Short mmCIF file of C-alpha atoms and ligand atoms in Angstrom, two decimals:
data_model
loop_
_atom_site.label_atom_id
_atom_site.label_comp_id
_atom_site.label_asym_id
_atom_site.label_seq_id
_atom_site.Cartn_x
_atom_site.Cartn_y
_atom_site.Cartn_z
CA MET A 1 -41.67 31.57 49.81
CA TYR A 2 -44.47 32.03 47.28
CA ASP A 3 -42.23 30.81 44.47
CA GLU A 4 -41.04 27.89 46.50
CA ILE A 5 -44.50 26.64 47.23
CA ILE A 6 -46.49 27.46 44.17
CA ASN A 7 -44.09 27.52 41.27
CA GLU A 8 -41.93 24.55 42.01
CA PRO A 9 -41.87 21.82 39.37
CA GLN A 10 -44.40 19.04 39.62
CA TRP A 11 -42.83 16.24 41.56
CA HIS A 12 -43.39 12.55 41.75
CA GLU A 13 -44.60 11.39 45.09
CA GLU A 14 -44.39 8.10 46.86
CA CYS A 15 -46.69 7.86 49.83
CA GLY A 16 -48.46 5.71 52.37
CA ILE A 17 -51.99 6.31 53.66
CA PHE A 18 -53.95 5.07 56.63
CA GLY A 19 -57.50 5.72 57.87
CA ILE A 20 -59.44 4.50 60.90
CA TRP A 21 -63.07 4.65 62.04
CA SER A 22 -64.07 3.31 65.41
CA LYS A 23 -67.33 3.20 67.39
CA THR A 24 -65.78 3.84 70.74
CA ALA A 25 -62.05 4.09 70.98
CA SER A 26 -59.74 7.03 70.75
CA VAL A 27 -58.03 6.40 67.44
CA THR A 28 -55.00 8.70 67.33
CA ASP A 29 -52.50 6.20 68.72
CA VAL A 30 -53.78 3.40 66.48
CA CYS A 31 -53.49 5.68 63.45
CA TYR A 32 -49.94 6.51 64.49
CA LEU A 33 -49.04 2.81 64.73
CA GLY A 34 -50.62 2.00 61.36
CA LEU A 35 -48.80 4.84 59.69
CA PHE A 36 -45.56 3.82 61.37
CA ALA A 37 -45.80 0.44 59.61
CA LEU A 38 -45.96 2.36 56.32
CA GLN A 39 -42.85 4.46 57.00
CA HIS A 40 -41.00 2.75 54.14
CA ARG A 41 -43.44 4.43 51.72
CA GLY A 42 -42.42 7.92 52.76
CA GLN A 43 -39.83 9.45 55.02
CA GLU A 44 -39.99 13.11 54.18
CA SER A 45 -43.07 14.15 56.11
CA ALA A 46 -46.05 12.81 58.00
CA GLY A 47 -49.43 14.00 59.19
CA ILE A 48 -52.54 12.82 61.05
CA ALA A 49 -56.00 14.45 61.25
CA VAL A 50 -58.47 13.31 63.90
CA THR A 51 -62.12 14.09 64.55
CA ASP A 52 -64.71 13.41 67.22
CA GLY A 53 -67.47 14.38 64.80
CA MET A 54 -67.70 17.97 66.09
CA HIS A 55 -64.10 19.09 66.25
CA VAL A 56 -61.09 18.28 64.19
CA ASP A 57 -57.40 18.51 64.99
CA ILE A 58 -54.38 17.97 62.78
CA ALA A 59 -50.66 17.56 63.40
CA LYS A 60 -48.05 17.38 60.70
CA GLY A 61 -44.36 17.84 60.33
CA MET A 62 -41.25 17.12 58.31
CA GLY A 63 -39.12 14.00 58.57
CA LEU A 64 -39.73 10.51 59.89
CA MET A 65 -42.77 9.79 62.05
CA THR A 66 -40.69 10.16 65.20
CA GLU A 67 -39.54 13.61 64.10
CA ALA A 68 -42.76 14.83 62.49
CA PHE A 69 -44.85 14.22 65.62
CA ARG A 70 -42.21 15.12 68.20
CA PRO A 71 -43.85 18.46 68.98
CA ARG A 72 -47.30 16.94 69.22
CA LEU A 73 -49.89 14.43 68.05
CA PRO A 74 -53.46 15.61 67.45
CA GLY A 75 -54.81 16.48 70.90
CA ILE A 76 -58.48 15.52 70.70
CA THR A 77 -60.03 12.17 71.52
CA GLY A 78 -61.70 11.14 68.31
CA HIS A 79 -63.36 8.22 66.57
CA CYS A 80 -62.02 8.81 63.08
CA ALA A 81 -58.58 9.69 61.70
CA VAL A 82 -56.62 9.79 58.46
CA GLY A 83 -52.85 9.82 58.12
CA HIS A 84 -50.20 10.16 55.46
CA VAL A 85 -46.46 9.57 55.08
CA ARG A 86 -44.84 11.20 52.10
CA TYR A 87 -41.58 11.11 50.24
CA SER A 88 -41.01 13.49 47.39
CA THR A 89 -37.80 13.63 45.46
CA VAL A 90 -38.04 16.83 43.48
CA GLY A 91 -39.14 20.24 44.64
CA GLY A 92 -39.05 22.02 47.96
CA SER A 93 -39.88 20.28 51.15
CA VAL A 94 -42.38 22.65 52.63
CA LEU A 95 -44.97 22.15 55.32
CA ALA A 96 -47.71 23.50 53.02
CA ASN A 97 -47.43 20.33 50.93
CA VAL A 98 -47.59 17.92 53.85
CA GLN A 99 -50.75 15.83 53.97
CA PRO A 100 -53.46 15.18 55.05
CA PHE A 101 -55.04 18.36 53.72
CA LEU A 102 -57.79 19.78 55.90
CA ALA A 103 -60.44 22.26 54.75
CA SER A 104 -64.00 23.25 55.46
CA PHE A 105 -66.71 23.36 52.83
CA SER A 106 -70.49 23.40 52.55
CA GLY A 107 -70.66 19.81 53.83
CA GLY A 108 -68.61 20.58 56.98
CA PHE A 109 -64.93 19.79 57.16
CA ILE A 110 -62.98 17.39 55.05
CA SER A 111 -59.52 15.92 55.40
CA LEU A 112 -57.85 13.96 52.62
CA ALA A 113 -54.69 11.92 52.12
CA HIS A 114 -53.61 10.80 48.65
CA ASN A 115 -51.20 8.17 47.35
CA GLY A 116 -50.39 8.42 43.64
CA SER A 117 -50.00 11.10 40.99
CA LEU A 118 -52.64 12.55 38.69
CA THR A 119 -51.89 12.71 34.98
CA ASN A 120 -54.26 15.62 34.28
CA ALA A 121 -53.19 17.59 37.35
CA GLN A 122 -52.28 20.83 35.59
CA GLU A 123 -55.38 20.97 33.46
CA THR A 124 -57.57 20.27 36.52
CA ARG A 125 -55.83 22.91 38.59
CA ARG A 126 -56.01 25.52 35.83
CA ARG A 127 -59.72 24.91 35.47
CA LEU A 128 -60.28 25.27 39.21
CA GLU A 129 -58.14 28.40 39.44
CA ASN A 130 -60.05 29.96 36.56
CA ALA A 131 -63.26 29.22 38.46
CA GLY A 132 -61.89 31.13 41.47
CA CYS A 133 -60.48 28.35 43.63
CA ILE A 134 -57.43 29.17 45.68
CA PHE A 135 -54.58 26.80 46.52
CA GLN A 136 -52.21 26.69 49.44
CA SER A 137 -49.83 24.09 48.08
CA SER A 138 -48.38 22.85 44.80
CA SER A 139 -49.74 19.34 45.34
CA ASP A 140 -52.15 17.78 42.83
CA SER A 141 -54.05 16.31 45.78
CA GLU A 142 -55.37 19.74 46.75
CA SER A 143 -57.25 19.84 43.44
CA ILE A 144 -59.28 16.82 44.55
CA LEU A 145 -60.29 18.70 47.69
CA ASN A 146 -61.34 21.73 45.63
CA LEU A 147 -63.30 19.60 43.17
CA ILE A 148 -65.25 18.15 46.08
CA ALA A 149 -65.82 21.60 47.58
CA VAL A 150 -67.26 23.12 44.38
CA SER A 151 -69.36 20.08 43.46
CA GLN A 152 -73.10 20.78 43.31
CA ALA A 153 -73.99 17.14 44.00
CA PRO A 154 -76.45 16.71 46.92
CA THR A 155 -74.52 14.33 49.21
CA VAL A 156 -70.89 14.11 50.27
CA GLU A 157 -70.61 10.67 48.61
CA GLU A 158 -71.91 12.04 45.34
CA LYS A 159 -69.65 15.08 45.59
CA ILE A 160 -66.63 12.79 45.96
CA LEU A 161 -67.69 10.48 43.14
CA SER A 162 -68.46 13.30 40.71
CA SER A 163 -65.09 14.92 41.51
CA LEU A 164 -63.20 11.73 40.86
CA GLU A 165 -64.86 11.32 37.47
CA GLN A 166 -62.92 14.46 36.46
CA ILE A 167 -59.42 13.31 37.33
CA GLU A 168 -57.09 10.84 35.70
CA GLY A 169 -54.08 8.92 36.86
CA ALA A 170 -53.23 7.20 40.10
CA TYR A 171 -55.10 7.82 43.30
CA SER A 172 -55.71 5.79 46.38
CA LEU A 173 -57.38 8.07 48.89
CA VAL A 174 -58.51 8.14 52.48
CA ILE A 175 -60.99 10.90 53.26
CA MET A 176 -62.43 11.90 56.60
CA THR A 177 -65.64 13.89 56.89
CA GLY A 178 -67.59 14.56 60.09
CA ASP A 179 -68.90 11.11 60.86
CA ARG A 180 -67.40 8.86 58.26
CA LEU A 181 -64.26 7.49 56.73
CA THR A 182 -64.05 7.04 52.96
CA GLY A 183 -61.50 5.10 50.93
CA VAL A 184 -61.17 5.19 47.15
CA ARG A 185 -59.03 3.38 44.60
CA ASP A 186 -58.82 4.69 41.03
CA PRO A 187 -60.35 2.60 38.21
CA HIS A 188 -56.91 1.33 37.12
CA ALA A 189 -56.10 0.38 40.76
CA PHE A 190 -52.57 1.70 40.29
CA ARG A 191 -51.76 2.01 43.98
CA PRO A 192 -52.86 -0.46 46.65
CA LEU A 193 -55.53 0.06 49.33
CA CYS A 194 -57.01 -2.54 51.66
CA LEU A 195 -59.74 -2.73 54.27
CA GLY A 196 -59.32 -4.27 57.71
CA ARG A 197 -61.66 -4.86 60.63
CA LEU A 198 -61.07 -3.95 64.27
CA GLU A 199 -63.18 -5.14 67.19
CA ASP A 200 -65.09 -1.86 67.13
CA GLY A 201 -64.41 -0.43 63.71
CA TYR A 202 -62.49 -0.50 60.44
CA VAL A 203 -59.18 0.63 59.01
CA LEU A 204 -58.02 1.41 55.49
CA ALA A 205 -54.33 1.15 54.63
CA SER A 206 -51.91 1.17 51.71
CA GLU A 207 -50.56 -2.22 52.74
CA THR A 208 -51.57 -5.19 54.88
CA CYS A 209 -48.44 -4.79 57.05
CA ALA A 210 -50.24 -1.77 58.57
CA LEU A 211 -53.29 -3.92 59.38
CA ASP A 212 -51.01 -6.37 61.19
CA ALA A 213 -49.44 -3.51 63.15
CA VAL A 214 -52.81 -2.51 64.63
CA ASN A 215 -54.19 -6.05 65.03
CA ALA A 216 -56.80 -5.54 62.35
CA THR A 217 -58.17 -8.51 60.44
CA PHE A 218 -57.81 -8.28 56.69
CA VAL A 219 -61.25 -7.97 55.07
CA ARG A 220 -60.40 -7.34 51.41
CA ASP A 221 -58.60 -5.12 48.94
CA VAL A 222 -60.58 -2.12 47.75
CA LEU A 223 -61.60 -2.87 44.16
CA PRO A 224 -60.65 -0.84 41.07
CA GLY A 225 -62.89 2.24 40.88
CA GLU A 226 -64.49 1.45 44.24
CA MET A 227 -65.33 3.87 47.03
CA VAL A 228 -65.93 2.35 50.46
CA VAL A 229 -67.61 4.41 53.14
CA VAL A 230 -67.42 3.45 56.80
CA ASP A 231 -69.89 4.91 59.26
CA ARG A 232 -72.02 3.91 62.23
CA THR A 233 -74.13 1.61 60.03
CA GLY A 234 -71.18 -0.36 58.62
CA VAL A 235 -69.28 -0.45 55.33
CA HIS A 236 -70.95 0.76 52.13
CA SER A 237 -69.59 0.30 48.64
CA TYR A 238 -70.03 2.58 45.61
CA PHE A 239 -68.40 2.53 42.19
CA LEU A 240 -67.14 5.20 39.85
CA GLN A 241 -68.82 5.16 36.44
CA LYS A 242 -65.48 5.37 34.67
CA LYS A 243 -64.21 1.91 33.79
CA ALA A 244 -60.61 1.09 32.93
CA ARG A 245 -58.27 -1.80 32.32
CA ARG A 246 -56.78 -2.87 35.63
CA SER A 247 -53.14 -1.69 35.75
CA SER A 248 -51.84 -2.20 39.29
CA CYS A 249 -48.25 -1.08 39.76
CA VAL A 250 -45.82 -3.97 39.35
CA PHE A 251 -43.07 -1.93 41.03
CA GLU A 252 -44.91 -2.33 44.35
CA TYR A 253 -43.97 -6.02 44.13
CA ILE A 254 -40.45 -5.40 42.82
CA TYR A 255 -39.30 -2.72 45.22
CA PHE A 256 -41.74 -0.44 46.91
CA ALA A 257 -44.03 -2.46 49.18
CA ARG A 258 -42.89 -4.22 52.34
CA PRO A 259 -42.20 -7.92 51.68
CA ASP A 260 -44.54 -8.99 54.52
CA SER A 261 -47.48 -7.32 52.78
CA VAL A 262 -50.00 -9.07 50.56
CA ILE A 263 -51.37 -6.87 47.77
CA ASP A 264 -54.44 -7.93 45.80
CA GLY A 265 -54.05 -11.46 47.11
CA VAL A 266 -50.38 -11.78 46.13
CA SER A 267 -47.58 -11.98 48.66
CA VAL A 268 -44.86 -9.43 47.96
CA TRP A 269 -42.16 -11.68 49.46
CA GLN A 270 -43.29 -14.68 47.45
CA SER A 271 -43.29 -12.64 44.22
CA ARG A 272 -39.74 -11.48 44.86
CA TYR A 273 -38.66 -15.04 45.68
CA LEU A 274 -40.16 -16.30 42.41
CA MET A 275 -38.48 -13.47 40.49
CA GLY A 276 -35.18 -14.72 41.92
CA ARG A 277 -35.90 -18.34 40.93
CA ARG A 278 -36.81 -17.23 37.45
CA LEU A 279 -33.64 -15.09 37.19
CA ALA A 280 -31.54 -18.16 38.00
CA ARG A 281 -33.24 -20.13 35.22
CA GLU A 282 -32.76 -17.29 32.76
CA TYR A 283 -29.13 -16.69 33.76
CA PRO A 284 -27.37 -19.81 35.06
CA ALA A 285 -24.22 -17.95 36.12
CA ALA A 286 -20.97 -19.79 36.77
CA ALA A 287 -20.36 -18.41 40.26
CA ASP A 288 -19.58 -19.37 43.87
CA VAL A 289 -22.00 -17.30 45.95
CA VAL A 290 -25.23 -15.32 45.72
CA VAL A 291 -25.19 -11.93 47.47
CA PRO A 292 -28.29 -9.74 47.90
CA VAL A 293 -28.33 -5.96 47.97
CA PRO A 294 -30.18 -5.54 51.27
CA ASP A 295 -33.03 -5.22 51.93
CA THR A 296 -35.08 -5.30 48.75
CA GLY A 297 -32.81 -7.83 46.96
CA ILE A 298 -32.98 -10.42 49.76
CA ALA A 299 -36.06 -12.45 48.80
CA ALA A 300 -34.95 -12.62 45.13
CA ALA A 301 -31.46 -13.73 46.20
CA ILE A 302 -32.96 -16.51 48.36
CA GLY A 303 -34.95 -17.60 45.30
CA PHE A 304 -31.88 -17.44 43.06
CA SER A 305 -29.92 -19.52 45.55
CA ALA A 306 -32.70 -22.12 45.86
CA GLU A 307 -32.99 -22.51 42.09
CA SER A 308 -29.27 -22.46 41.26
CA GLY A 309 -27.95 -24.37 44.28
CA LEU A 310 -25.37 -21.62 44.86
CA PRO A 311 -25.00 -20.64 48.53
CA PHE A 312 -26.73 -17.45 49.70
CA VAL A 313 -24.29 -15.33 51.71
CA GLU A 314 -24.40 -11.89 53.25
CA GLY A 315 -21.83 -9.94 51.30
CA LEU A 316 -23.07 -6.49 52.18
CA ILE A 317 -24.13 -5.24 55.59
CA LYS A 318 -26.55 -2.39 55.83
CA ASN A 319 -26.32 0.42 58.30
CA ARG A 320 -30.01 0.65 59.11
CA TYR A 321 -29.78 4.18 60.41
CA VAL A 322 -29.05 5.70 57.00
CA GLY A 323 -32.17 6.62 55.00
CA ARG A 324 -32.91 5.62 51.42
CA THR A 325 -30.10 6.90 49.20
CA PHE A 326 -32.41 7.83 46.40
CA ILE A 327 -33.82 10.76 48.27
CA LEU A 328 -30.65 12.83 48.12
CA PRO A 329 -30.97 15.33 45.31
CA ASP A 330 -27.44 15.41 44.02
CA GLN A 331 -25.32 12.67 42.61
CA THR A 332 -22.18 13.27 44.76
CA LYS A 333 -24.13 13.02 47.98
CA ARG A 334 -25.91 9.93 46.70
CA LYS A 335 -22.60 8.22 45.94
CA ALA A 336 -21.23 8.92 49.41
CA THR A 337 -24.40 7.65 51.03
CA VAL A 338 -24.24 4.28 49.23
CA GLU A 339 -20.90 3.63 50.95
CA MET A 340 -22.15 4.88 54.30
CA LYS A 341 -25.09 2.55 54.00
CA LEU A 342 -23.54 -0.69 52.74
CA ASN A 343 -20.23 -2.21 53.73
CA PRO A 344 -18.79 -5.48 52.35
CA VAL A 345 -18.15 -8.67 54.36
CA GLN A 346 -14.68 -9.65 53.18
CA ALA A 347 -14.86 -13.18 54.60
CA ASN A 348 -17.76 -13.99 52.28
CA LEU A 349 -16.32 -12.34 49.18
CA ALA A 350 -12.55 -12.75 48.95
CA GLY A 351 -11.60 -15.04 46.08
CA LYS A 352 -15.27 -15.63 45.16
CA ARG A 353 -17.22 -15.30 41.92
CA VAL A 354 -20.29 -13.37 43.03
CA VAL A 355 -23.82 -13.12 41.70
CA LEU A 356 -25.08 -9.79 43.03
CA ILE A 357 -28.88 -9.50 43.17
CA ASP A 358 -30.67 -6.16 43.25
CA ASP A 359 -34.32 -5.45 42.60
CA SER A 360 -33.75 -2.72 40.02
CA ILE A 361 -31.27 -0.47 38.30
CA VAL A 362 -32.56 3.05 37.90
CA ARG A 363 -29.70 5.50 37.36
CA GLY A 364 -27.00 2.88 37.84
CA THR A 365 -25.29 4.76 40.68
CA THR A 366 -25.93 2.12 43.32
CA SER A 367 -24.78 -0.85 41.21
CA ALA A 368 -21.56 0.87 40.11
CA ARG A 369 -20.61 1.68 43.72
CA LEU A 370 -21.52 -1.75 45.03
CA ILE A 371 -19.64 -3.65 42.35
CA ALA A 372 -16.53 -1.55 43.09
CA LEU A 373 -16.97 -2.30 46.82
CA LEU A 374 -17.24 -6.06 46.19
CA ARG A 375 -14.11 -6.05 44.05
CA ARG A 376 -12.20 -4.13 46.70
CA ALA A 377 -13.27 -6.80 49.19
CA GLY A 378 -11.66 -9.45 46.97
CA ALA A 379 -14.47 -10.73 44.71
CA THR A 380 -12.86 -12.14 41.56
CA GLU A 381 -15.96 -11.75 39.36
CA VAL A 382 -19.22 -9.91 39.86
CA HIS A 383 -22.34 -10.85 37.87
CA MET A 384 -25.14 -8.35 38.33
CA CYS A 385 -28.60 -9.92 38.26
CA VAL A 386 -31.60 -7.63 38.46
CA SER A 387 -35.03 -8.93 39.44
CA SER A 388 -36.85 -6.57 37.05
CA PRO A 389 -36.50 -5.60 33.37
CA PRO A 390 -34.59 -2.46 32.27
CA ILE A 391 -36.38 0.72 33.38
CA THR A 392 -36.63 2.81 30.23
CA HIS A 393 -39.53 5.15 30.97
CA PRO A 394 -40.40 7.45 33.88
CA CYS A 395 -43.36 6.62 36.09
CA TYR A 396 -46.17 9.18 36.16
CA TYR A 397 -48.27 7.27 38.67
CA GLY A 398 -46.47 7.81 41.95
CA ILE A 399 -43.18 5.89 41.91
CA ASP A 400 -40.10 8.00 41.51
CA THR A 401 -38.12 6.33 38.77
CA SER A 402 -36.46 9.57 37.74
CA ILE A 403 -36.56 11.49 34.48
CA ARG A 404 -35.85 9.71 31.21
CA ARG A 405 -32.38 11.02 30.48
CA GLU A 406 -31.24 9.88 33.94
CA LEU A 407 -32.46 6.32 33.43
CA ILE A 408 -29.38 4.35 32.51
CA ALA A 409 -31.33 1.77 30.48
CA ALA A 410 -33.04 4.52 28.48
CA VAL A 411 -29.79 6.00 27.27
CA SER A 412 -27.37 3.03 27.16
CA THR A 413 -27.20 -0.41 25.59
CA GLU A 414 -26.70 -3.41 27.90
CA GLU A 415 -23.06 -3.53 26.84
CA GLU A 416 -22.62 0.12 27.81
CA ILE A 417 -24.37 -0.49 31.12
CA CYS A 418 -21.98 -3.38 31.81
CA ARG A 419 -19.06 -1.06 31.21
CA LYS A 420 -20.53 1.83 33.21
CA ILE A 421 -21.30 -0.24 36.29
CA GLY A 422 -18.18 -2.39 35.91
CA THR A 423 -19.78 -5.84 35.95
CA ASP A 424 -18.51 -9.10 34.41
CA GLY A 425 -22.05 -10.09 33.45
CA LEU A 426 -25.45 -8.42 33.53
CA HIS A 427 -28.86 -9.99 33.38
CA TYR A 428 -32.22 -8.31 33.77
CA LEU A 429 -35.29 -10.43 34.47
CA SER A 430 -37.41 -10.74 31.33
CA LEU A 431 -40.77 -8.99 31.34
CA GLN A 432 -42.51 -12.31 30.90
CA GLY A 433 -40.49 -13.75 33.78
CA LEU A 434 -41.54 -10.82 35.94
CA LEU A 435 -45.22 -11.09 35.07
CA GLU A 436 -45.27 -14.82 35.68
CA SER A 437 -43.60 -14.35 39.06
CA VAL A 438 -46.36 -12.09 40.36
CA GLY A 439 -48.74 -14.89 41.21
CA ASP A 440 -52.29 -15.86 40.46
CA GLY A 441 -52.43 -14.39 36.98
CA MET A 442 -52.10 -10.89 38.45
CA GLY A 443 -49.04 -10.31 36.26
CA GLU A 444 -51.10 -9.66 33.18
CA ARG A 445 -53.16 -7.02 34.96
CA MET A 446 -50.18 -4.90 35.99
CA CYS A 447 -48.93 -1.50 34.89
CA THR A 448 -45.54 -2.09 33.23
CA SER A 449 -45.14 1.36 31.68
CA CYS A 450 -41.74 1.94 33.31
CA PHE A 451 -40.46 -0.98 31.20
CA ARG A 452 -42.51 -0.50 28.03
CA GLY A 453 -43.74 3.10 27.95
CA ASP A 454 -47.28 1.80 27.39
CA TYR A 455 -48.93 4.24 29.77
CA PRO A 456 -52.52 3.21 30.54
CA THR A 457 -53.74 6.84 30.74
CA ASP A 458 -53.16 9.90 28.59
CA VAL A 459 -49.82 11.27 29.80
CA SER A 460 -49.40 14.06 27.23
CA GLU A 461 -49.51 16.65 30.03
CA CYS A 462 -46.67 14.88 31.86
CA LEU A 463 -44.62 14.53 28.68
CA ALA A 464 -45.12 18.20 27.82
CA GLU A 465 -43.99 19.17 31.29
CA ALA A 466 -40.86 17.09 30.84
CA GLY A 467 -40.26 18.84 27.50
CA ILE A 468 -40.88 15.69 25.41
P1 LIG B 1 -29.83 3.63 41.12
O1 LIG B 1 -28.62 3.83 41.91
O2 LIG B 1 -30.40 4.94 40.65
O3 LIG B 1 -29.70 2.65 39.99
O4 LIG B 1 -30.95 3.06 42.09
C1 LIG B 1 -31.18 1.69 42.21
C2 LIG B 1 -31.39 1.36 43.65
O5 LIG B 1 -32.39 2.19 44.22
C3 LIG B 1 -31.82 -0.07 43.81
O6 LIG B 1 -31.00 -0.63 44.80
C4 LIG B 1 -33.26 -0.01 44.29
O7 LIG B 1 -33.48 -0.88 45.38
C5 LIG B 1 -33.47 1.42 44.70
N1 LIG B 1 -34.68 2.00 44.10
C6 LIG B 1 -35.32 1.62 43.00
N2 LIG B 1 -36.39 2.41 42.76
C7 LIG B 1 -36.44 3.31 43.74
C8 LIG B 1 -37.34 4.37 44.08
N3 LIG B 1 -38.38 4.64 43.33
N4 LIG B 1 -37.08 5.09 45.18
C9 LIG B 1 -36.00 4.82 45.95
N5 LIG B 1 -35.12 3.81 45.68
C10 LIG B 1 -35.34 3.06 44.60
#
């Protein structure tokens, strides 16, 4: 057990976070609903911590929200709560790593939920361990808790700020202390975080779809390097001293976020639609129909169809009760799950030249299986169009895009990829096309390191860990 928890390899996490502060109401159910709207960001475990200011209760478990909280939800009636859904793809799934983390320190108790990955996690942890700190999990997020606990700064706000000056990488956080809710976004603003208003309080969430789920009114996105604190007197804003070039994750728009969310003022659905339009201009395929890989390829396929004039048809039907295929650790299981999850509609494919639209190719497993399925259903040609550029570098900021040698575009030429996935034509959206599709000039302020390897922070620790 010790080995499993402490010595497992560092994993990449994809997560959703939610926090609520209310003057009067009991917030547990609202927190549950908000988190439920973020289920797409993590299906492996979930947790909620609630406080009434005096007492604190936490419930967490493995699996989807419905499974994780089947035994119980936090039992106390409280005014503040933080929640987390998590999806990790490497390493053991153990309850010790499930967030939020809860601990007590000189300032009372503290509960924290983190979305993102730190790029100086090992160095930070080693330093804390050498200073006598003890850890219960292998998560980098626990280091943040320890940094706050050992800080000599006079107030909780200053303890949090001084701790965050010591870490690097991606972190959007929700933190609950006795009487207040705190939200933080790292200076690069890698991962999203927004603020919403309720009749009698405020919420913080990874995505606006969670605000909609709890009838909160969108107030604003938390700014890069900003810490917002909600308490009885309202919302207070502080800033980290560390300044950085804004590098919000472009993959949120391509794949990860829900299409009904708006991140930093840009609609995720609209971005995907524009990526599809741009793809059609870049690759005017001679074809009969446009088929999306559901669900994340749908908006881009609608855009491709609108631009090209080719009809949009459903060529693949998704069994919505099968989880995301990516999560399965071995390749054989992953292959089987693709077929369990997607089945072709012969009536829309037989005798047709098909443009197949997916949001991304990572390892190439999904595309190879789907193209074979379409051919078996009678498609005469399949042209694979991808609404993002080739992924050539791993993400160290909280999206699991696999390790480098598993990334098909890192180890193969486009010609080889065509052969491996069995397509008649392959087109990836150009980087410029991608950046121009993410509206309002946001494109230029995005992290594109999975396409270019131009990591905005020092990632030497991550590279060393990967043996590079
Ligand atoms: P692959 O089979 O490895 O090429 O995976 C590509 C498929 O996985 C695409 O259909 C994407 O929608 C999906 N995908 C891309 N990135 C991720 C991710 N980080 N986690 C889970 N699924 C992903």
